[in-house]
Amino acid sequence: MADAGGHLLIVDDNKVNRLLLSRSVELLGHRASVAENGRIAMERLQEESFDLVLLDIEMPEMDGFEVLAAIKDDPRLRDLPVIVTSSVEGIENIVRCIELGAEDYLAKPVNKTLLGARLSSGLEKKRLRDEQKRLLKRFATSEVADDLQASGFAIGGSRVRASVLFCDIRGFTSLSEDQSPEETIELLNVYYTLMFEAIGSHGGIVTLMIGDGLMAVFGAPQPLENPAASAVSAAQDMLAMMGQFNEERSADGRPAIGLGVGIATGEVVAGYAGTDQRATYTCIGSTVNLAARLEAHTKVLSREILIDAETLAALGGGFHTEEHTGVTLKGFAGSLTVCSVT
Amino acid sequence: MTESPVDEAVLRELEEATGADFVAELVATFLEEAPVMIADLSAAAGAGDGEAFRRAAHSLKSNASTFGATTLSDQARALELGGLPEDAGARDDAIIALKAEYDRSAEHLRDLTDG
């Protein structure tokens, strides 16, 4: 068996059943804690972390149906697999358990082989969900991650209006050739930490990291009041943070790090794409391509932040911008007017 | 009726899965708990508490079937599904029959798990 054993909570008002289930579970290599009724179970679930719940239905004080409903109602517990073990009569009760979100139903007396198989499968699901959560948390603020979890990790997309930001380090390749690999990775770690902070604090989500480049989305999956203003504010924060970091570097006699940021606003197809094992939140569309081109074009215009006309129109006041006309970008017809922000 | 109240195969299977010593302990626990369940059942019947009556019958059914006490389990199941009999005489008869079957089953379970 691949799983190393999980920590299970056995909820049953009957002592013989508690003893027998604990014993069976322990013989299968898992750790068991017990609760005598639903109310005690909910208390234990708040205090301690469990990998799976084995739940009886017929109990005084708070029955299994009520426990299931309470677990599925709690954002922190809703992903916890629950296997109902009961000798309750009537197919409608089994259906009710499944509808309330139970992973599985096992009739009592529980067959040991069947129990082993269901536990393995339930614990594997828990492991995958935890892994998805961890991955997601690395790419998004916890707020956005919770939001995605609430929507149930459904793979699929929707059309949304959002602002897309691309950012990279100026001359990173030559910079990395002049320093040790350890220094390069250390630099990237600092860079990512600062950029994630700037993006996250303005409600954005990082959807892509390649080398020194990253892509972030504002306005999806979580709607923002003004995605364009959030994206530009995040870009300004990025530059301000980099400025501070560069002061430290110059004190050590090391060269300053320059950034280029491109921002475009418009409709994108945004969604959760991938497989059940590995998936990420992503955005696709010409708005994304435009943001990438603008970021590249910062070198041509010797500016740090370039935004498209739609971002400018959505910005409102409070930003210092400069217009650049007659800009041609690969993949976009005609000449465009873009703006730099300082 | 000389038929055994306990299906020995069920008990042996349980021993194989969880260990004979453990099953002996489990049976001892059942023999402590079951009289309480039957007392609860009687009290619920006396008080006319249908919900408590059903729950006590349900617990007894569940445990009896774990140990292969098939007849006891069937009787308890009938009470769980049928609910509290309205007729006081029928109610008393059902509980007396259940107690008698429990005593028979308990004796067998003791014998079967006594080393």
CSV table of C-alpha atoms in Angstrom, one decimal:
chain,number,residue,atom,x,y,z
A,1,MET,CA,0.0,0.0,0.0
A,2,ALA,CA,1.2,3.4,-0.9
A,3,ASP,CA,-0.3,5.3,1.9
A,4,ALA,CA,1.6,5.6,5.1
A,5,GLY,CA,-1.5,5.5,7.3
A,6,GLY,CA,-3.8,8.3,8.3
A,7,HIS,CA,-5.3,9.7,11.4
A,8,LEU,CA,-8.9,8.8,11.6
A,9,LEU,CA,-11.8,10.0,13.7
A,10,ILE,CA,-14.3,7.3,14.5
A,11,VAL,CA,-17.7,8.7,15.5
A,12,ASP,CA,-20.1,6.1,17.1
A,13,ASP,CA,-22.3,6.2,20.2
A,14,ASN,CA,-22.0,2.4,20.6
A,15,LYS,CA,-18.9,1.2,22.6
A,16,VAL,CA,-18.7,-2.2,20.9
A,17,ASN,CA,-18.7,-0.5,17.5
A,18,ARG,CA,-16.1,2.0,18.6
A,19,LEU,CA,-13.7,-0.7,19.9
A,20,LEU,CA,-14.2,-2.9,16.8
A,21,LEU,CA,-13.7,-0.1,14.3
A,22,SER,CA,-10.6,1.3,16.1
A,23,ARG,CA,-9.1,-2.2,16.1
A,24,SER,CA,-9.9,-2.8,12.4
A,25,VAL,CA,-8.4,0.6,11.5
A,26,GLU,CA,-5.3,0.1,13.5
A,27,LEU,CA,-4.8,-3.4,12.0
A,28,LEU,CA,-4.8,-1.6,8.6
A,29,GLY,CA,-2.0,0.6,9.7
A,30,HIS,CA,-3.9,3.8,10.6
A,31,ARG,CA,-4.3,5.8,13.8
A,32,ALA,CA,-7.7,6.1,15.4
A,33,SER,CA,-9.3,8.6,17.7
A,34,VAL,CA,-12.9,8.2,18.9
A,35,ALA,CA,-15.9,10.4,19.6
A,36,GLU,CA,-19.0,9.2,21.3
A,37,ASN,CA,-21.5,11.4,19.5
A,38,GLY,CA,-21.7,14.1,16.8
A,39,ARG,CA,-21.2,17.1,19.2
A,40,ILE,CA,-18.0,15.7,20.6
A,41,ALA,CA,-16.9,14.8,17.0
A,42,MET,CA,-17.3,18.4,15.9
A,43,GLU,CA,-15.3,19.7,18.9
A,44,ARG,CA,-12.5,17.3,18.1
A,45,LEU,CA,-12.4,18.3,14.5
A,46,GLN,CA,-12.0,21.9,15.5
A,47,GLU,CA,-9.1,21.1,17.8
A,48,GLU,CA,-7.1,18.5,15.8
A,49,SER,CA,-6.4,17.7,12.2
A,50,PHE,CA,-7.7,14.4,10.8
A,51,ASP,CA,-7.4,12.7,7.5
A,52,LEU,CA,-10.7,10.9,7.4
A,53,VAL,CA,-13.9,10.5,9.4
A,54,LEU,CA,-15.7,7.2,9.9
A,55,LEU,CA,-19.2,8.3,10.9
A,56,ASP,CA,-22.2,6.5,12.4
A,57,ILE,CA,-25.6,7.8,11.6
A,58,GLU,CA,-27.8,6.9,14.5
A,59,MET,CA,-26.5,8.8,17.5
A,60,PRO,CA,-28.1,10.9,20.4
A,61,GLU,CA,-27.4,14.6,20.7
A,62,MET,CA,-26.2,15.2,17.2
A,63,ASP,CA,-26.7,12.5,14.6
A,64,GLY,CA,-24.6,11.6,11.6
A,65,PHE,CA,-26.7,13.6,9.1
A,66,GLU,CA,-26.2,16.7,11.2
A,67,VAL,CA,-22.4,16.0,11.5
A,68,LEU,CA,-22.1,15.6,7.7
A,69,ALA,CA,-24.0,18.9,7.1
A,70,ALA,CA,-21.8,20.7,9.6
A,71,ILE,CA,-18.6,19.4,8.1
A,72,LYS,CA,-19.6,20.3,4.5
A,73,ASP,CA,-20.7,23.7,5.8
A,74,ASP,CA,-17.2,24.5,7.3
A,75,PRO,CA,-14.7,25.7,4.6
A,76,ARG,CA,-11.8,24.3,6.6
A,77,LEU,CA,-13.4,20.8,7.0
A,78,ARG,CA,-15.4,20.5,3.7
A,79,ASP,CA,-12.6,18.6,1.9
A,80,LEU,CA,-12.3,16.0,4.8
A,81,PRO,CA,-13.5,12.6,3.4
A,82,VAL,CA,-16.3,11.1,5.4
A,83,ILE,CA,-17.2,7.4,5.2
A,84,VAL,CA,-20.5,6.6,6.7
A,85,THR,CA,-20.6,3.2,8.6
A,86,SER,CA,-24.0,2.4,9.7
A,87,SER,CA,-26.6,-0.4,10.0
A,88,VAL,CA,-29.3,2.2,9.5
A,89,GLU,CA,-32.3,0.8,7.5
A,90,GLY,CA,-33.6,2.2,4.2
A,91,ILE,CA,-31.9,3.0,0.9
A,92,GLU,CA,-33.2,6.6,1.3
A,93,ASN,CA,-30.8,7.1,4.3
A,94,ILE,CA,-27.8,6.0,2.2
A,95,VAL,CA,-28.9,8.3,-0.6
A,96,ARG,CA,-29.2,11.2,1.9
A,97,CYS,CA,-25.6,10.5,3.2
A,98,ILE,CA,-24.2,10.7,-0.4
A,99,GLU,CA,-26.2,13.8,-1.1
A,100,LEU,CA,-24.9,15.4,2.0
A,101,GLY,CA,-21.4,14.8,0.7
A,102,ALA,CA,-20.3,11.5,2.2
A,103,GLU,CA,-17.4,9.9,0.3
A,104,ASP,CA,-18.8,6.4,0.8
A,105,TYR,CA,-21.2,4.2,2.7
A,106,LEU,CA,-20.3,0.9,4.4
A,107,ALA,CA,-22.9,-1.3,6.0
A,108,LYS,CA,-22.3,-2.7,9.5
A,109,PRO,CA,-20.9,-5.1,10.4
A,110,VAL,CA,-18.1,-3.7,8.3
A,111,ASN,CA,-16.1,-6.1,6.1
A,112,LYS,CA,-12.4,-5.6,6.8
A,113,THR,CA,-11.2,-6.0,3.2
A,114,LEU,CA,-13.8,-3.5,2.0
A,115,LEU,CA,-12.9,-1.1,4.8
A,116,GLY,CA,-9.3,-1.3,3.8
A,117,ALA,CA,-10.0,-0.5,0.2
A,118,ARG,CA,-12.4,2.4,1.0
A,119,LEU,CA,-9.9,3.9,3.5
A,120,SER,CA,-7.1,3.8,1.0
A,121,SER,CA,-9.2,5.5,-1.6
A,122,GLY,CA,-10.5,8.1,0.8
A,123,LEU,CA,-7.0,8.9,2.2
A,124,GLU,CA,-5.6,9.1,-1.4
A,125,LYS,CA,-8.3,11.7,-2.2
A,126,LYS,CA,-7.5,13.6,0.9
A,127,ARG,CA,-3.8,13.6,-0.1
A,128,LEU,CA,-4.5,14.8,-3.6
A,129,ARG,CA,-6.7,17.6,-2.3
A,130,ASP,CA,-4.0,18.7,0.2
A,131,GLU,CA,-1.5,18.7,-2.6
A,132,GLN,CA,-3.7,20.8,-4.8
A,133,LYS,CA,-4.2,23.2,-1.9
A,134,ARG,CA,-0.5,23.5,-1.4
A,135,LEU,CA,0.2,24.1,-5.1
A,136,LEU,CA,-2.5,26.6,-5.3
A,137,LYS,CA,-1.3,28.5,-2.2
A,138,ARG,CA,2.1,28.9,-3.8
A,139,PHE,CA,0.6,30.6,-6.8
A,140,ALA,CA,-2.2,32.6,-5.2
A,141,THR,CA,-3.0,34.6,-2.1
A,142,SER,CA,-4.8,32.5,0.5
A,143,GLU,CA,-8.0,34.5,-0.2
A,144,VAL,CA,-7.9,33.5,-3.9
A,145,ALA,CA,-7.0,30.0,-3.0
A,146,ASP,CA,-10.0,29.7,-0.7
A,147,ASP,CA,-12.2,31.2,-3.4
A,148,LEU,CA,-11.0,28.5,-5.8
A,149,GLN,CA,-11.5,25.8,-3.3
A,150,ALA,CA,-15.1,27.0,-2.6
A,151,SER,CA,-15.8,26.6,-6.3
A,152,GLY,CA,-14.7,23.0,-6.0
A,153,PHE,CA,-11.6,23.0,-8.2
A,154,ALA,CA,-13.9,22.6,-11.2
A,155,ILE,CA,-11.8,22.4,-14.3
A,156,GLY,CA,-13.3,24.8,-16.8
A,157,GLY,CA,-13.2,28.4,-17.9
A,158,SER,CA,-15.2,31.5,-18.2
A,159,ARG,CA,-14.9,34.8,-20.0
A,160,VAL,CA,-14.0,37.7,-17.7
A,161,ARG,CA,-12.7,41.2,-17.9
A,162,ALA,CA,-9.3,41.3,-16.3
A,163,SER,CA,-5.9,43.0,-16.3
A,164,VAL,CA,-2.9,40.9,-17.2
A,165,LEU,CA,0.6,41.9,-16.0
A,166,PHE,CA,3.9,40.5,-17.3
A,167,CYS,CA,7.2,41.3,-15.5
A,168,ASP,CA,10.8,40.3,-15.9
A,169,ILE,CA,14.3,41.3,-14.8
A,170,ARG,CA,16.2,43.4,-17.2
A,171,GLY,CA,19.3,41.7,-18.6
A,172,PHE,CA,18.8,38.7,-16.3
A,173,THR,CA,20.7,36.3,-18.5
A,174,SER,CA,23.9,38.3,-18.6
A,175,LEU,CA,23.5,39.0,-14.9
A,176,SER,CA,23.3,35.3,-14.1
A,177,GLU,CA,26.4,34.6,-16.2
A,178,ASP,CA,28.4,36.9,-14.0
A,179,GLN,CA,27.5,35.3,-10.7
A,180,SER,CA,27.4,31.9,-9.0
A,181,PRO,CA,24.4,29.6,-9.5
A,182,GLU,CA,23.7,30.0,-5.7
A,183,GLU,CA,23.6,33.8,-6.1
A,184,THR,CA,21.3,33.6,-9.0
A,185,ILE,CA,18.8,31.3,-7.2
A,186,GLU,CA,19.0,33.5,-4.1
A,187,LEU,CA,18.3,36.6,-6.3
A,188,LEU,CA,15.3,34.9,-7.8
A,189,ASN,CA,14.0,33.9,-4.4
A,190,VAL,CA,14.1,37.5,-3.2
A,191,TYR,CA,12.7,38.8,-6.5
A,192,TYR,CA,9.7,36.3,-6.4
A,193,THR,CA,9.1,37.0,-2.7
A,194,LEU,CA,8.9,40.8,-3.4
A,195,MET,CA,6.8,40.4,-6.6
A,196,PHE,CA,4.3,38.0,-4.9
A,197,GLU,CA,3.9,40.4,-2.1
A,198,ALA,CA,3.2,43.3,-4.4
A,199,ILE,CA,0.8,41.3,-6.6
A,200,GLY,CA,-1.0,39.6,-3.7
A,201,SER,CA,-1.5,42.8,-1.7
A,202,HIS,CA,-3.5,44.2,-4.7
A,203,GLY,CA,-5.7,41.2,-5.1
A,204,GLY,CA,-3.8,39.7,-8.1
A,205,ILE,CA,-2.9,36.0,-8.6
A,206,VAL,CA,0.4,34.8,-10.1
A,207,THR,CA,-0.5,32.3,-12.9
A,208,LEU,CA,2.9,31.7,-14.4
A,209,MET,CA,6.6,31.7,-13.5
A,210,ILE,CA,9.3,31.1,-16.0
A,211,GLY,CA,12.8,31.9,-15.0
A,212,ASP,CA,12.8,35.5,-14.1
A,213,GLY,CA,9.5,36.2,-15.8
A,214,LEU,CA,6.1,36.0,-14.3
A,215,MET,CA,2.5,36.6,-15.3
A,216,ALA,CA,-0.2,37.8,-12.9
A,217,VAL,CA,-3.9,38.3,-13.4
A,218,PHE,CA,-6.1,41.0,-11.7
A,219,GLY,CA,-9.9,40.6,-11.6
A,220,ALA,CA,-10.1,36.8,-11.9
A,221,PRO,CA,-11.0,34.5,-10.3
A,222,GLN,CA,-12.0,37.1,-7.8
A,223,PRO,CA,-13.6,40.2,-9.1
A,224,LEU,CA,-11.9,43.5,-8.3
A,225,GLU,CA,-13.4,46.9,-8.3
A,226,ASN,CA,-10.8,48.3,-10.7
A,227,PRO,CA,-8.5,45.6,-12.0
A,228,ALA,CA,-6.5,48.0,-14.1
A,229,ALA,CA,-5.8,50.3,-11.2
A,230,SER,CA,-4.9,47.3,-9.0
A,231,ALA,CA,-2.5,46.0,-11.6
A,232,VAL,CA,-0.8,49.4,-12.1
A,233,SER,CA,-0.5,49.9,-8.3
A,234,ALA,CA,1.0,46.5,-8.0
A,235,ALA,CA,3.6,47.4,-10.7
A,236,GLN,CA,4.5,50.6,-8.9
A,237,ASP,CA,4.9,48.7,-5.6
A,238,MET,CA,7.1,46.2,-7.4
A,239,LEU,CA,9.4,49.0,-8.6
A,240,ALA,CA,9.4,50.6,-5.2
A,241,MET,CA,10.4,47.3,-3.5
A,242,MET,CA,13.0,46.7,-6.1
A,243,GLY,CA,14.4,50.2,-5.5
A,244,GLN,CA,14.9,49.4,-1.8
A,245,PHE,CA,16.4,46.0,-2.7
A,246,ASN,CA,18.8,47.8,-5.1
A,247,GLU,CA,19.9,50.2,-2.3
A,248,GLU,CA,21.0,47.1,-0.3
A,249,ARG,CA,22.7,45.7,-3.3
A,250,SER,CA,24.7,48.8,-4.1
A,251,ALA,CA,25.8,49.0,-0.5
A,252,ASP,CA,27.4,45.5,-1.2
A,253,GLY,CA,28.9,46.8,-4.4
A,254,ARG,CA,26.6,44.8,-6.6
A,255,PRO,CA,24.7,46.1,-9.8
A,256,ALA,CA,21.1,47.3,-9.6
A,257,ILE,CA,18.3,45.1,-10.8
A,258,GLY,CA,16.0,46.6,-13.4
A,259,LEU,CA,12.4,45.5,-14.1
A,260,GLY,CA,10.1,45.7,-17.1
A,261,VAL,CA,6.4,45.5,-16.6
A,262,GLY,CA,3.6,45.3,-19.3
A,263,ILE,CA,-0.1,45.6,-18.5
A,264,ALA,CA,-3.1,45.1,-20.7
A,265,THR,CA,-6.8,45.1,-19.9
A,266,GLY,CA,-9.7,43.3,-21.7
A,267,GLU,CA,-11.6,40.1,-22.0
A,268,VAL,CA,-9.7,36.9,-21.2
A,269,VAL,CA,-10.7,33.3,-20.9
A,270,ALA,CA,-9.8,32.4,-17.3
A,271,GLY,CA,-10.1,29.1,-15.6
A,272,TYR,CA,-8.6,26.2,-13.9
A,273,ALA,CA,-6.9,24.0,-16.4
A,274,GLY,CA,-4.9,20.8,-16.2
A,275,THR,CA,-5.6,17.3,-14.9
A,276,ASP,CA,-7.0,16.1,-11.6
A,277,GLN,CA,-3.5,15.5,-10.4
A,278,ARG,CA,-2.0,18.8,-11.4
A,279,ALA,CA,-3.8,21.9,-12.4
A,280,THR,CA,-3.3,25.6,-12.3
A,281,TYR,CA,-5.4,28.8,-12.7
A,282,THR,CA,-4.6,30.3,-16.1
A,283,CYS,CA,-5.7,33.0,-18.6
A,284,ILE,CA,-5.7,33.0,-22.3
A,285,GLY,CA,-6.5,35.6,-25.0
A,286,SER,CA,-5.1,38.5,-27.0
A,287,THR,CA,-5.1,40.6,-23.8
A,288,VAL,CA,-2.5,38.2,-22.5
A,289,ASN,CA,-0.4,38.4,-25.7
A,290,LEU,CA,-0.6,42.2,-25.6
A,291,ALA,CA,0.6,42.4,-22.0
A,292,ALA,CA,3.6,40.2,-22.9
A,293,ARG,CA,4.5,42.4,-26.0
A,294,LEU,CA,4.2,45.5,-23.9
A,295,GLU,CA,6.6,44.1,-21.3
A,296,ALA,CA,9.1,43.3,-24.1
A,297,HIS,CA,8.6,46.8,-25.5
A,298,THR,CA,9.7,48.5,-22.3
A,299,LYS,CA,13.3,47.9,-23.5
A,300,VAL,CA,12.6,49.7,-26.8
A,301,LEU,CA,11.1,52.7,-25.1
A,302,SER,CA,13.4,52.6,-22.1
A,303,ARG,CA,10.4,52.8,-19.7
A,304,GLU,CA,9.7,50.5,-16.7
A,305,ILE,CA,5.9,50.2,-17.0
A,306,LEU,CA,3.9,50.2,-20.2
A,307,ILE,CA,0.1,49.9,-20.3
A,308,ASP,CA,-2.4,49.6,-23.2
A,309,ALA,CA,-5.1,52.1,-24.1
A,310,GLU,CA,-7.8,50.1,-22.3
A,311,THR,CA,-5.9,50.0,-19.1
A,312,LEU,CA,-5.3,53.8,-19.3
A,313,ALA,CA,-9.1,54.4,-19.9
A,314,ALA,CA,-10.0,52.3,-16.9
A,315,LEU,CA,-7.3,53.8,-14.6
A,316,GLY,CA,-9.1,57.0,-13.6
A,317,GLY,CA,-7.0,59.8,-12.0
A,318,GLY,CA,-4.1,59.7,-9.6
A,319,PHE,CA,-1.5,58.2,-12.0
A,320,HIS,CA,1.3,60.0,-13.8
A,321,THR,CA,1.3,58.7,-17.4
A,322,GLU,CA,3.0,59.6,-20.7
A,323,GLU,CA,1.6,58.7,-24.1
A,324,HIS,CA,3.6,57.0,-26.9
A,325,THR,CA,2.1,56.9,-30.3
A,326,GLY,CA,2.9,54.9,-33.4
A,327,VAL,CA,4.0,51.8,-31.5
A,328,THR,CA,4.0,48.6,-33.6
A,329,LEU,CA,3.9,45.2,-31.8
A,330,LYS,CA,4.3,41.8,-33.3
A,331,GLY,CA,1.0,40.1,-33.7
A,332,PHE,CA,-1.1,43.3,-33.5
A,333,ALA,CA,-2.2,45.1,-36.6
A,334,GLY,CA,-1.5,48.8,-37.2
A,335,SER,CA,0.1,51.2,-34.9
A,336,LEU,CA,-0.9,51.5,-31.3
A,337,THR,CA,-0.9,54.2,-28.7
A,338,VAL,CA,0.5,53.0,-25.4
A,339,CYS,CA,1.3,54.7,-22.2
A,340,SER,CA,4.2,54.6,-19.7
A,341,VAL,CA,3.5,55.0,-16.0
A,342,THR,CA,5.9,56.5,-13.6
B,1,MET,CA,-35.6,-25.7,19.1
B,2,THR,CA,-32.0,-26.7,19.6
B,3,GLU,CA,-30.6,-24.4,17.0
B,4,SER,CA,-27.7,-22.4,18.3
B,5,PRO,CA,-28.5,-18.7,18.8
B,6,VAL,CA,-25.0,-17.8,17.6
B,7,ASP,CA,-23.7,-18.4,14.1
B,8,GLU,CA,-20.2,-19.6,15.1
B,9,ALA,CA,-18.8,-18.9,11.6
B,10,VAL,CA,-19.4,-15.2,12.0
B,11,LEU,CA,-17.6,-15.2,15.4
B,12,ARG,CA,-14.6,-17.1,14.0
B,13,GLU,CA,-14.4,-14.8,11.0
B,14,LEU,CA,-14.3,-11.9,13.4
B,15,GLU,CA,-11.5,-13.6,15.4
B,16,GLU,CA,-9.5,-14.2,12.3
B,17,ALA,CA,-9.8,-10.6,11.3
B,18,THR,CA,-9.1,-9.0,14.6
B,19,GLY,CA,-7.6,-11.6,16.9
B,20,ALA,CA,-9.2,-14.1,19.4
B,21,ASP,CA,-8.1,-12.1,22.5
B,22,PHE,CA,-9.6,-8.9,21.1
B,23,VAL,CA,-12.9,-10.7,20.3
B,24,ALA,CA,-13.1,-12.1,23.9
B,25,GLU,CA,-12.7,-8.5,25.2
B,26,LEU,CA,-15.2,-7.3,22.7
B,27,VAL,CA,-17.8,-9.9,23.7
B,28,ALA,CA,-17.2,-9.0,27.4
B,29,THR,CA,-17.9,-5.4,26.5
B,30,PHE,CA,-21.1,-6.4,24.7
B,31,LEU,CA,-22.2,-8.4,27.7
B,32,GLU,CA,-21.8,-5.3,29.8
B,33,GLU,CA,-23.5,-3.0,27.4
B,34,ALA,CA,-26.4,-5.1,26.1
B,35,PRO,CA,-28.2,-5.3,29.5
B,36,VAL,CA,-28.1,-1.5,29.6
B,37,MET,CA,-29.5,-1.3,26.0
B,38,ILE,CA,-32.3,-3.7,27.0
B,39,ALA,CA,-33.0,-1.7,30.2
B,40,ASP,CA,-33.1,1.5,28.0
B,41,LEU,CA,-35.5,-0.3,25.6
B,42,SER,CA,-37.8,-1.3,28.5
B,43,ALA,CA,-37.7,2.2,30.0
B,44,ALA,CA,-38.4,3.8,26.6
B,45,ALA,CA,-41.4,1.4,26.2
B,46,GLY,CA,-42.7,2.3,29.7
B,47,ALA,CA,-42.3,6.0,29.0
B,48,GLY,CA,-43.8,5.7,25.5
B,49,ASP,CA,-40.7,7.3,24.0
B,50,GLY,CA,-40.7,5.9,20.5
B,51,GLU,CA,-37.4,7.5,19.4
B,52,ALA,CA,-35.4,6.2,22.3
B,53,PHE,CA,-37.1,2.8,21.8
B,54,ARG,CA,-36.0,2.7,18.2
B,55,ARG,CA,-32.5,3.8,19.0
B,56,ALA,CA,-31.9,1.2,21.7
B,57,ALA,CA,-33.3,-1.5,19.3
B,58,HIS,CA,-31.0,-0.3,16.6
B,59,SER,CA,-27.9,-0.5,18.8
B,60,LEU,CA,-28.8,-4.0,19.9
B,61,LYS,CA,-29.4,-5.1,16.4
B,62,SER,CA,-26.1,-3.7,15.2
B,63,ASN,CA,-24.0,-5.4,17.9
B,64,ALA,CA,-25.9,-8.7,17.8
B,65,SER,CA,-25.2,-9.0,14.1
B,66,THR,CA,-21.5,-8.3,14.7
B,67,PHE,CA,-21.2,-11.4,16.8
B,68,GLY,CA,-23.5,-13.6,14.7
B,69,ALA,CA,-26.4,-13.6,17.2
B,70,THR,CA,-28.7,-13.7,14.3
B,71,THR,CA,-32.0,-14.4,16.0
B,72,LEU,CA,-31.4,-11.6,18.5
B,73,SER,CA,-30.4,-9.3,15.8
B,74,ASP,CA,-33.6,-10.1,13.8
B,75,GLN,CA,-35.8,-9.6,16.9
B,76,ALA,CA,-34.2,-6.2,17.6
B,77,ARG,CA,-34.5,-5.2,13.9
B,78,ALA,CA,-38.2,-6.0,14.0
B,79,LEU,CA,-38.6,-3.7,17.0
B,80,GLU,CA,-36.5,-1.0,15.4
B,81,LEU,CA,-38.6,-1.1,12.2
B,82,GLY,CA,-42.0,-1.8,13.8
B,83,GLY,CA,-41.5,0.9,16.5
B,84,LEU,CA,-43.1,0.9,19.9
B,85,PRO,CA,-46.1,-1.6,19.9
B,86,GLU,CA,-49.2,0.3,20.8
B,87,ASP,CA,-50.7,-2.6,22.7
B,88,ALA,CA,-49.1,-2.9,26.2
B,89,GLY,CA,-49.4,-6.6,26.2
B,90,ALA,CA,-47.6,-7.0,22.9
B,91,ARG,CA,-44.9,-4.6,24.1
B,92,ASP,CA,-44.2,-6.6,27.2
B,93,ASP,CA,-44.2,-9.9,25.2
B,94,ALA,CA,-41.7,-8.5,22.7
B,95,ILE,CA,-39.3,-7.3,25.4
B,96,ILE,CA,-39.6,-10.6,27.4
B,97,ALA,CA,-38.9,-12.6,24.2
B,98,LEU,CA,-35.9,-10.3,23.4
B,99,LYS,CA,-34.5,-10.7,26.9
B,100,ALA,CA,-34.8,-14.5,26.7
B,101,GLU,CA,-33.0,-14.6,23.4
B,102,TYR,CA,-30.3,-12.3,24.7
B,103,ASP,CA,-29.7,-14.6,27.7
B,104,ARG,CA,-29.4,-17.6,25.3
B,105,SER,CA,-27.0,-15.7,23.0
B,106,ALA,CA,-25.0,-14.4,25.9
B,107,GLU,CA,-24.4,-17.9,27.3
B,108,HIS,CA,-23.3,-19.2,23.9
B,109,LEU,CA,-21.0,-16.2,23.3
B,110,ARG,CA,-19.4,-16.7,26.7
B,111,ASP,CA,-18.9,-20.4,25.9
B,112,LEU,CA,-17.5,-19.7,22.5
B,113,THR,CA,-15.0,-17.1,23.6
B,114,ASP,CA,-13.9,-18.9,26.8
B,115,GLY,CA,-10.5,-20.0,25.4
